[in-house]
Short mmCIF file of C-alpha atoms and ligand atoms in Angstrom, two decimals:
data_model
loop_
_atom_site.label_atom_id
_atom_site.label_comp_id
_atom_site.label_asym_id
_atom_site.label_seq_id
_atom_site.Cartn_x
_atom_site.Cartn_y
_atom_site.Cartn_z
CA MET G 71 -72.08 10.37 49.49
CA ILE G 72 -71.52 6.64 50.04
CA LYS G 73 -67.96 5.62 49.38
CA ILE G 74 -67.24 2.90 46.82
CA PRO G 75 -66.17 -0.32 48.76
CA MET G 76 -62.92 -2.26 48.03
CA THR G 77 -62.65 -5.85 49.13
CA GLY G 78 -59.20 -6.79 47.84
CA THR G 79 -55.96 -5.08 48.96
CA ILE G 80 -53.75 -2.74 47.08
CA VAL G 81 -50.17 -2.59 48.18
CA GLU G 82 -49.41 1.12 48.74
CA MET G 83 -45.74 2.17 48.57
CA ASP G 84 -45.03 5.75 49.54
CA GLY G 85 -41.90 7.51 48.25
CA ASP G 86 -39.80 10.60 48.45
CA GLU G 87 -39.62 14.39 47.91
CA MET G 88 -42.13 16.18 45.71
CA THR G 89 -43.91 13.08 44.66
CA ARG G 90 -44.35 12.13 48.34
CA ILE G 91 -46.18 15.55 48.84
CA LEU G 92 -48.33 14.97 45.66
CA TRP G 93 -49.04 11.39 46.96
CA LYS G 94 -50.78 12.80 50.14
CA MET G 95 -52.69 15.43 48.32
CA ILE G 96 -53.96 12.84 45.68
CA LYS G 97 -55.13 10.55 48.49
CA GLU G 98 -56.91 13.24 50.38
CA GLU G 99 -58.60 15.08 47.53
CA LEU G 100 -59.14 12.51 44.84
CA LEU G 101 -59.35 9.05 46.35
CA GLU G 102 -60.42 8.89 49.94
CA PRO G 103 -63.48 11.16 49.63
CA PHE G 104 -64.86 8.53 47.02
CA VAL G 105 -63.39 5.20 47.63
CA GLU G 106 -63.17 3.08 50.91
CA LEU G 107 -59.41 2.49 50.22
CA ASN G 108 -58.19 -0.72 51.42
CA THR G 109 -54.47 -0.52 51.10
CA GLU G 110 -51.51 -2.22 52.92
CA TYR G 111 -49.06 0.67 53.50
CA TYR G 112 -45.24 0.47 53.08
CA ASP G 113 -43.12 3.48 53.47
CA LEU G 114 -40.34 3.31 50.80
CA GLY G 115 -39.23 6.86 51.76
CA LEU G 116 -35.56 6.87 52.00
CA LYS G 117 -35.39 7.59 55.72
CA TYR G 118 -37.54 4.51 56.49
CA ARG G 119 -35.64 2.35 54.06
CA ASP G 120 -32.48 3.26 55.90
CA GLU G 121 -34.04 2.64 59.34
CA THR G 122 -35.15 -0.81 58.22
CA ASN G 123 -31.96 -1.66 56.38
CA ASP G 124 -34.09 -1.69 53.26
CA LYS G 125 -36.28 -4.53 54.62
CA VAL G 126 -39.39 -2.53 53.93
CA THR G 127 -38.69 -2.67 50.13
CA PHE G 128 -38.46 -6.51 50.23
CA ASP G 129 -41.58 -6.72 52.33
CA ALA G 130 -43.41 -4.48 49.83
CA GLY G 131 -42.31 -6.74 46.95
CA GLU G 132 -43.51 -9.89 48.87
CA ALA G 133 -46.87 -8.23 49.63
CA ILE G 134 -47.29 -7.48 45.80
CA LYS G 135 -46.90 -11.27 45.22
CA LYS G 136 -49.58 -11.88 47.82
CA HIS G 137 -52.10 -9.26 46.73
CA HIS G 138 -51.24 -9.04 43.09
CA VAL G 139 -51.72 -5.24 42.86
CA GLY G 140 -49.40 -2.50 44.03
CA VAL G 141 -49.07 1.30 43.49
CA LYS G 142 -45.78 3.00 44.06
CA CYS G 143 -44.69 6.59 44.44
CA ALA G 144 -41.37 7.69 42.97
CA THR G 145 -38.40 7.05 45.29
CA ILE G 146 -34.84 8.14 45.54
CA THR G 147 -32.13 5.83 44.31
CA PRO G 148 -29.21 6.82 46.54
CA ASN G 149 -25.94 7.97 45.14
CA ALA G 150 -22.90 9.34 47.05
CA GLN G 151 -24.56 12.74 47.48
CA ARG G 152 -27.78 11.15 48.90
CA VAL G 153 -25.77 9.07 51.33
CA GLU G 154 -24.42 12.31 52.73
CA GLU G 155 -27.73 14.25 52.47
CA TYR G 156 -29.60 11.64 54.44
CA ASN G 157 -26.81 10.36 56.57
CA LEU G 158 -27.35 6.80 55.27
CA LYS G 159 -26.00 3.57 56.66
CA GLU G 160 -25.47 2.24 53.13
CA MET G 161 -25.93 3.23 49.52
CA TRP G 162 -29.19 1.26 49.23
CA LYS G 163 -30.04 -0.31 45.97
CA SER G 164 -32.77 1.17 43.66
CA PRO G 165 -36.15 0.07 45.12
CA ASN G 166 -37.46 -0.46 41.53
CA GLY G 167 -34.66 -2.90 40.89
CA THR G 168 -35.25 -4.80 44.07
CA ILE G 169 -39.02 -5.16 43.45
CA ARG G 170 -38.39 -6.10 39.84
CA ALA G 171 -36.05 -8.71 40.90
CA ILE G 172 -38.74 -10.10 43.46
CA LEU G 173 -41.56 -10.12 40.82
CA ASP G 174 -39.40 -11.00 37.83
CA GLY G 175 -41.45 -8.61 35.71
CA THR G 176 -41.27 -6.36 32.63
CA VAL G 177 -41.91 -2.56 32.64
CA PHE G 178 -44.48 -1.18 30.26
CA ARG G 179 -44.43 2.58 29.77
CA ALA G 180 -47.25 4.44 28.06
CA PRO G 181 -48.06 8.18 27.61
CA VAL G 182 -51.37 9.91 28.62
CA LEU G 183 -52.58 11.66 25.63
CA VAL G 184 -54.63 14.94 25.76
CA SER G 185 -55.81 16.95 22.78
CA GLY G 186 -54.03 20.29 22.89
CA ILE G 187 -50.78 18.72 23.37
CA ASN G 188 -49.85 17.11 20.02
CA PRO G 189 -47.10 14.37 19.45
CA ALA G 190 -44.22 15.41 17.41
CA VAL G 191 -45.13 12.60 14.99
CA LYS G 192 -48.45 14.04 13.61
CA ASN G 193 -50.10 10.70 12.74
CA TRP G 194 -49.72 9.32 16.29
CA LYS G 195 -53.41 9.36 17.65
CA LYS G 196 -53.16 6.57 20.32
CA PRO G 197 -50.49 5.77 22.98
CA ILE G 198 -47.55 3.51 21.99
CA THR G 199 -46.60 1.34 25.00
CA ILE G 200 -42.98 0.37 25.17
CA ALA G 201 -42.07 -2.97 26.93
CA ARG G 202 -38.29 -3.21 27.70
CA HIS G 203 -36.57 -6.42 28.53
CA ALA G 204 -34.54 -5.01 31.44
CA TYR G 205 -32.14 -7.81 31.85
CA GLY G 206 -28.64 -8.71 30.35
CA ASP G 207 -27.17 -7.88 26.93
CA VAL G 208 -24.91 -4.84 26.85
CA TYR G 209 -25.92 -3.89 30.38
CA LYS G 210 -24.22 -6.99 31.81
CA ALA G 211 -21.46 -7.21 29.19
CA THR G 212 -17.77 -7.88 29.79
CA GLU G 213 -15.39 -5.73 27.77
CA ILE G 214 -11.75 -5.72 26.87
CA ARG G 215 -9.79 -3.02 25.20
CA THR G 216 -6.39 -3.97 23.86
CA GLU G 217 -3.64 -1.87 22.56
CA GLU G 218 -1.63 -4.93 21.27
CA LYS G 219 -2.21 -7.33 18.31
CA GLY G 220 -3.68 -10.63 19.39
CA LYS G 221 -6.42 -13.29 19.08
CA ALA G 222 -9.88 -12.83 20.62
CA GLU G 223 -11.82 -15.98 21.23
CA LEU G 224 -15.30 -16.84 22.63
CA VAL G 225 -14.91 -19.91 24.89
CA PHE G 226 -17.66 -21.71 26.72
CA THR G 227 -17.02 -24.58 29.03
CA SER G 228 -20.19 -26.60 29.70
CA GLU G 229 -20.90 -28.04 33.10
CA SER G 230 -20.10 -31.58 31.73
CA GLY G 231 -16.65 -30.15 30.65
CA GLU G 232 -17.12 -29.91 26.95
CA VAL G 233 -15.37 -26.78 25.43
CA THR G 234 -16.78 -24.77 22.55
CA ARG G 235 -14.23 -22.24 21.16
CA LYS G 236 -14.65 -19.69 18.33
CA THR G 237 -12.37 -17.17 17.09
CA ILE G 238 -13.91 -13.59 17.37
CA TYR G 239 -11.11 -11.75 15.52
CA ASP G 240 -7.37 -11.91 14.95
CA PHE G 241 -6.43 -8.34 15.82
CA GLU G 242 -3.70 -6.91 13.61
CA CYS G 243 -3.85 -3.62 15.68
CA GLY G 244 -5.47 -2.38 18.93
CA GLY G 245 -9.14 -2.66 19.34
CA VAL G 246 -12.15 -3.46 21.65
CA LEU G 247 -14.25 -6.56 22.20
CA GLN G 248 -17.26 -7.41 24.21
CA GLY G 249 -18.98 -10.47 25.71
CA GLN G 250 -22.91 -10.39 26.09
CA TYR G 251 -25.25 -12.99 27.41
CA ASN G 252 -28.94 -13.47 28.12
CA LYS G 253 -30.86 -16.45 29.62
CA ASP G 254 -33.75 -18.43 28.31
CA SER G 255 -35.49 -18.16 31.68
CA SER G 256 -35.41 -14.30 31.52
CA ILE G 257 -36.52 -14.19 27.88
CA ILE G 258 -39.42 -16.57 28.67
CA SER G 259 -40.58 -14.46 31.47
CA PHE G 260 -40.36 -11.24 29.33
CA ALA G 261 -42.41 -13.06 26.56
CA HIS G 262 -45.22 -14.12 29.10
CA SER G 263 -45.36 -10.55 30.57
CA CYS G 264 -45.71 -9.05 27.09
CA PHE G 265 -48.39 -11.57 25.86
CA LYS G 266 -50.29 -11.11 29.14
CA TYR G 267 -50.23 -7.35 29.06
CA ALA G 268 -51.41 -7.44 25.45
CA LEU G 269 -54.35 -9.55 26.39
CA ASP G 270 -54.93 -7.45 29.53
CA THR G 271 -55.15 -4.24 27.60
CA LYS G 272 -56.44 -5.64 24.27
CA GLN G 273 -53.63 -4.19 22.14
CA ASP G 274 -51.56 -5.76 19.38
CA LEU G 275 -48.04 -6.76 20.33
CA TRP G 276 -44.94 -6.10 18.12
CA PHE G 277 -41.66 -7.53 18.75
CA ALA G 278 -38.38 -6.81 16.88
CA THR G 279 -34.79 -7.83 16.97
CA LYS G 280 -31.95 -8.12 14.39
CA ASP G 281 -32.05 -11.90 13.83
CA THR G 282 -30.89 -11.75 10.26
CA ILE G 283 -27.48 -10.53 11.59
CA SER G 284 -27.47 -12.18 15.01
CA LYS G 285 -28.22 -15.72 13.99
CA GLN G 286 -27.90 -17.34 17.40
CA TYR G 287 -28.48 -14.57 19.96
CA ASP G 288 -31.37 -12.48 18.58
CA GLN G 289 -32.68 -15.56 16.83
CA THR G 290 -33.15 -17.12 20.30
CA PHE G 291 -35.45 -14.23 21.22
CA LYS G 292 -37.44 -14.58 18.20
CA LEU G 293 -37.91 -18.35 18.52
CA ILE G 294 -38.79 -18.22 22.16
CA PHE G 295 -41.51 -15.62 21.55
CA GLN G 296 -42.88 -17.56 18.60
CA ASP G 297 -43.02 -20.77 20.50
CA ILE G 298 -44.71 -19.44 23.53
CA TYR G 299 -47.21 -17.46 21.40
CA GLU G 300 -48.32 -20.42 19.32
CA LYS G 301 -48.49 -22.82 22.39
CA GLU G 302 -50.13 -20.55 24.86
CA TYR G 303 -51.52 -17.26 23.46
CA LYS G 304 -52.61 -17.59 19.76
CA GLU G 305 -56.14 -18.74 20.44
CA LYS G 306 -56.64 -16.09 23.11
CA PHE G 307 -55.31 -13.29 20.78
CA GLU G 308 -57.55 -14.44 17.89
CA ALA G 309 -60.50 -14.73 20.24
CA LEU G 310 -59.90 -10.97 21.22
CA GLY G 311 -59.13 -9.84 17.64
CA ILE G 312 -55.63 -8.75 18.47
CA GLU G 313 -52.34 -9.61 16.68
CA TYR G 314 -48.88 -10.64 17.62
CA PHE G 315 -46.21 -10.02 14.91
CA TYR G 316 -42.42 -10.22 14.70
CA THR G 317 -40.42 -8.01 12.36
CA LEU G 318 -36.79 -6.62 12.08
CA ILE G 319 -35.89 -3.75 14.45
CA ASP G 320 -35.18 -1.33 11.47
CA ASP G 321 -38.49 -2.27 9.85
CA ALA G 322 -40.24 -1.81 13.22
CA VAL G 323 -38.88 1.71 13.63
CA ALA G 324 -40.18 2.74 10.22
CA ARG G 325 -43.62 1.21 10.97
CA VAL G 326 -43.80 2.91 14.35
CA ILE G 327 -43.32 6.40 12.76
CA ARG G 328 -45.96 5.73 10.08
CA SER G 329 -48.47 4.20 12.54
CA GLU G 330 -51.24 5.79 14.44
CA GLY G 331 -50.21 4.16 17.74
CA GLY G 332 -52.36 1.94 19.90
CA TYR G 333 -50.12 -1.11 20.42
CA ILE G 334 -47.36 -2.52 22.51
CA TRP G 335 -43.83 -2.50 21.19
CA ALA G 336 -41.63 -5.04 22.94
CA CYS G 337 -37.90 -4.25 22.78
CA LYS G 338 -34.63 -5.92 23.82
CA ASN G 339 -32.92 -4.12 26.57
CA TYR G 340 -30.86 -1.65 24.69
CA ASP G 341 -33.57 -0.95 22.07
CA GLY G 342 -36.02 -0.37 24.89
CA ASP G 343 -33.66 2.09 26.71
CA VAL G 344 -33.32 4.18 23.59
CA MET G 345 -36.82 3.82 22.03
CA SER G 346 -38.70 4.63 25.22
CA ASP G 347 -36.84 7.85 25.62
CA MET G 348 -37.54 8.67 21.89
CA VAL G 349 -41.26 7.74 22.18
CA SER G 350 -41.87 9.58 25.39
CA THR G 351 -40.13 12.68 24.26
CA ALA G 352 -42.20 12.63 20.95
CA PHE G 353 -45.39 12.28 22.87
CA GLY G 354 -44.68 15.38 24.99
CA SER G 355 -43.86 15.30 28.62
CA LEU G 356 -42.32 12.86 31.14
CA ALA G 357 -44.82 13.96 33.71
CA MET G 358 -47.55 12.30 31.54
CA MET G 359 -45.81 8.98 31.19
CA THR G 360 -47.12 6.02 33.20
CA SER G 361 -45.35 2.75 34.06
CA VAL G 362 -46.49 -0.67 35.08
CA LEU G 363 -44.43 -3.71 36.11
CA VAL G 364 -46.13 -6.88 34.91
CA SER G 365 -44.82 -10.21 36.27
CA PRO G 366 -45.15 -13.42 34.26
CA ASP G 367 -47.36 -14.83 37.10
CA GLY G 368 -49.93 -11.88 36.88
CA ASN G 369 -48.87 -9.38 39.51
CA PHE G 370 -49.11 -5.65 38.66
CA GLU G 371 -47.27 -2.68 40.09
CA TYR G 372 -48.17 0.71 38.91
CA GLU G 373 -46.05 3.97 39.13
CA ALA G 374 -45.24 7.12 37.23
CA ALA G 375 -42.24 7.01 35.04
CA HIS G 376 -40.62 10.16 36.29
CA GLY G 377 -38.56 10.48 39.45
CA THR G 378 -39.10 12.45 42.76
CA VAL G 379 -38.80 15.85 41.07
CA THR G 380 -35.97 16.98 43.29
CA ARG G 381 -35.62 20.57 41.96
CA HIS G 382 -39.24 21.36 42.72
CA TYR G 383 -39.00 19.78 46.16
CA TYR G 384 -36.02 22.03 47.20
CA ARG G 385 -38.16 24.97 46.06
CA TYR G 386 -41.15 23.71 48.06
CA LEU G 387 -39.01 23.35 51.03
CA LYS G 388 -38.05 27.01 50.78
CA GLY G 389 -41.80 27.80 50.84
CA GLU G 390 -41.89 28.69 47.11
CA GLU G 391 -44.95 27.73 45.00
CA THR G 392 -44.41 24.63 42.80
CA SER G 393 -46.38 23.59 39.71
CA THR G 394 -45.46 19.85 39.64
CA ASN G 395 -47.63 17.69 37.47
CA PRO G 396 -49.47 14.85 39.41
CA VAL G 397 -51.01 13.18 36.24
CA ALA G 398 -48.70 10.25 36.05
CA THR G 399 -49.06 9.55 39.72
CA ILE G 400 -52.78 9.81 39.50
CA PHE G 401 -52.84 7.24 36.76
CA ALA G 402 -50.72 5.02 38.83
CA TRP G 403 -53.47 4.90 41.29
CA THR G 404 -56.26 4.57 38.78
CA GLY G 405 -54.34 1.77 37.16
CA ALA G 406 -54.16 -0.14 40.56
CA ILE G 407 -57.82 0.70 41.31
CA ARG G 408 -58.95 -0.52 37.99
CA LYS G 409 -56.93 -3.73 38.28
CA ARG G 410 -58.18 -4.33 41.78
CA GLY G 411 -61.82 -3.81 40.52
CA GLU G 412 -61.20 -6.21 37.74
CA LEU G 413 -59.76 -8.94 40.00
CA ASP G 414 -62.58 -8.52 42.56
CA GLY G 415 -65.29 -8.15 40.05
CA SER G 416 -66.08 -4.59 41.10
CA ALA G 417 -67.55 -2.49 38.20
CA GLN G 418 -67.81 0.43 40.50
CA LEU G 419 -64.14 0.59 41.10
CA MET G 420 -63.36 0.15 37.41
CA GLU G 421 -65.75 2.90 36.67
CA PHE G 422 -64.25 5.15 39.26
CA ALA G 423 -60.80 4.72 37.65
CA ASP G 424 -62.15 5.62 34.22
CA LYS G 425 -63.84 8.75 35.62
CA LEU G 426 -60.91 10.03 37.54
CA GLU G 427 -58.72 9.55 34.37
CA LYS G 428 -61.22 11.45 32.32
CA ALA G 429 -61.43 14.16 34.99
CA CYS G 430 -57.62 14.66 34.55
CA ILE G 431 -57.80 14.79 30.81
CA ASP G 432 -60.93 17.05 30.81
CA THR G 433 -59.34 19.45 33.26
CA ILE G 434 -56.30 19.74 30.99
CA GLU G 435 -58.27 19.99 27.82
CA GLY G 436 -60.38 22.73 29.59
CA GLY G 437 -57.23 24.78 29.70
CA THR G 438 -56.21 24.34 33.38
CA LEU G 439 -52.75 22.75 33.60
CA THR G 440 -49.38 22.74 35.31
CA LYS G 441 -46.26 24.61 34.21
CA ASP G 442 -44.58 21.72 32.42
CA LEU G 443 -47.45 21.47 29.98
CA ALA G 444 -47.83 25.10 29.36
CA GLY G 445 -44.96 25.16 26.90
CA LEU G 446 -46.33 22.29 24.97
CA TRP G 447 -49.96 23.56 24.89
CA GLU G 448 -51.33 24.46 21.56
CA GLY G 449 -54.85 25.41 22.69
CA ALA G 450 -56.27 28.84 23.83
CA THR G 451 -54.35 30.62 26.54
CA PRO G 452 -54.22 28.22 29.45
CA THR G 453 -54.60 28.88 33.08
CA VAL G 454 -51.30 27.69 34.72
CA VAL G 455 -51.82 26.61 38.32
CA ASN G 456 -49.82 25.21 41.22
CA SER G 457 -50.00 21.46 42.11
CA LYS G 458 -52.64 21.89 44.86
CA ASP G 459 -54.95 24.07 42.63
CA PHE G 460 -54.61 21.64 39.83
CA ILE G 461 -55.59 18.68 41.91
CA LEU G 462 -58.55 20.69 43.28
CA ALA G 463 -59.54 21.57 39.67
CA ILE G 464 -59.53 17.82 38.92
CA ARG G 465 -61.54 17.12 41.97
CA ASN G 466 -64.05 19.71 40.89
CA THR G 467 -64.41 18.09 37.48
CA LEU G 468 -64.71 14.67 39.03
CA GLU G 469 -67.41 15.64 41.39
CA LYS G 470 -69.57 17.00 38.50
CA MET G 471 -69.13 13.70 36.65
CA LEU G 472 -70.05 11.47 39.78
P1 NAP D 586 -37.16 13.47 37.79
O1 NAP D 586 -37.53 13.45 39.15
O2 NAP D 586 -37.98 12.75 36.83
O3 NAP D 586 -37.06 15.10 37.25
C1 NAP D 586 -36.34 15.57 36.23
C2 NAP D 586 -36.94 16.87 35.67
O4 NAP D 586 -38.06 16.58 34.82
C3 NAP D 586 -37.60 17.81 36.77
O5 NAP D 586 -36.52 18.59 37.32
C4 NAP D 586 -38.60 18.46 35.97
O6 NAP D 586 -38.06 19.47 35.21
C5 NAP D 586 -39.17 17.43 35.08
N1 NAP D 586 -40.28 16.62 35.74
C6 NAP D 586 -40.31 15.30 36.03
N2 NAP D 586 -41.51 14.99 36.54
C7 NAP D 586 -42.16 16.15 36.55
C8 NAP D 586 -43.55 16.36 36.92
N3 NAP D 586 -44.31 15.41 37.54
N4 NAP D 586 -44.06 17.56 36.88
C9 NAP D 586 -43.24 18.55 36.37
N5 NAP D 586 -41.99 18.46 35.89
C10 NAP D 586 -41.42 17.11 36.08
O7 NAP D 586 -35.70 12.99 37.52
P2 NAP D 586 -34.30 13.32 38.38
O8 NAP D 586 -34.30 14.70 38.79
O9 NAP D 586 -33.31 12.85 37.59
O10 NAP D 586 -34.33 12.50 39.61
C11 NAP D 586 -34.74 12.82 40.97
C12 NAP D 586 -34.81 11.69 41.82
O11 NAP D 586 -35.79 10.64 41.43
C13 NAP D 586 -33.35 10.90 41.95
O12 NAP D 586 -33.10 10.74 43.37
C14 NAP D 586 -33.77 9.64 41.32
O13 NAP D 586 -33.05 8.53 41.93
C15 NAP D 586 -35.25 9.43 41.46
N6 NAP D 586 -35.88 8.61 40.32
C16 NAP D 586 -36.87 7.73 40.73
C17 NAP D 586 -37.50 7.02 39.78
C18 NAP D 586 -38.62 6.03 40.34
O14 NAP D 586 -38.78 5.88 41.51
N7 NAP D 586 -39.27 5.36 39.44
C19 NAP D 586 -37.35 7.28 38.47
C20 NAP D 586 -36.41 8.24 38.03
C21 NAP D 586 -35.57 8.78 39.04
P3 NAP D 586 -37.89 21.09 35.66
O15 NAP D 586 -37.05 21.08 36.93
O16 NAP D 586 -37.28 21.65 34.44
O17 NAP D 586 -39.28 21.63 35.94
MG1 MG D 587 -32.41 5.59 29.20
#
């Protein structure tokens, strides 16, 4: 068979533990036999990050800026226990955080749907993609707890020396207070990433805050989105027949539950944290959740939403069989390959990505699946297989399609 050529480059970022094992299997069984992969390889495995003093992570981020498309395996974010386990020089920062800071992007998470695994919300028929603004608000807040009475004030001293002062509350007893901020530049990037991704995936975009209560803070988010939409995206949305709309967060929650899915829901930082766990749990399994980082200047980094599946890896090291689900990692690859095809004008690559995704779904719908899905499965008695056999079953389905 002649392999499908790839002219542009995909930045490939290898990772850790069980997902590193799956990564190799996916490449060997599902990609390399069919596609002339043209990747630039960065080893973000913890050992090599430590050897390079984490330079490899920064290099990978810069490479994505250059080539516009990356695919990343799950990686360990070190904590004290990992520093000991890997004898690390330092507690290196989260690679995802580092890359996000380089690309200034927004993360979009969407579930892979298969029939046989039904969402907890019965009318959800299509994926709901959550876009979380991962900057500021309560995550960068400054807090005070007081046991004493006293006056809490919000004070802003501008660069030119002008002082704005407002009373927050005159405490007649103990209490708590909190100072939050966000930046126009970050909200603008968030908005561009959301509008671009909606165009890219031809889906409606919903955005919600609580601007009726938060008349400056949340109102700023609303106005920035509205302004950018009207100036830069309205015509493009109309041409594609998709819609942008803004509503209050409580109204959005009610509409989401009543909807059939098939749109992007942009959320402020805290709402995105909470709602993405709610939505992903209601759709089924973390192992079926994909994730893409989209930067405002059009760079795309694809990955699985789950981690390195440590518990399975320790079992694998003991020689025990594991049934780890590779679907989200495979979809990270197909996302990157499809985007590469789109940027390079290669219909063959895009078609391959579609077929490989369909092969995963057909294999599961045919009743062959990994252990994590068995408990959610509502079809006829499934065949539960290990990771390797599952990947081979997908290959078998794919070969029949090609
Ligand atoms: P995790 O790797 O997502 O795994 C948590 C549990 O979820 C697993 O033990 C497993 O449950 C289930 N699970 C997740 N993915 C699965 C899959 N593909 N197939 C089957 N089951 C799956 O989260 P974690 O254990 O909290 O974190 C492990 C490491 O991953 C940490 O070092 C963390 O820093 C890192 N992490 C990386 C990323 C990233 O790179 N994007 C994201 C999150 C976490 P059972 O054991 O019950 O089967
Ligand atoms: Mg969370």
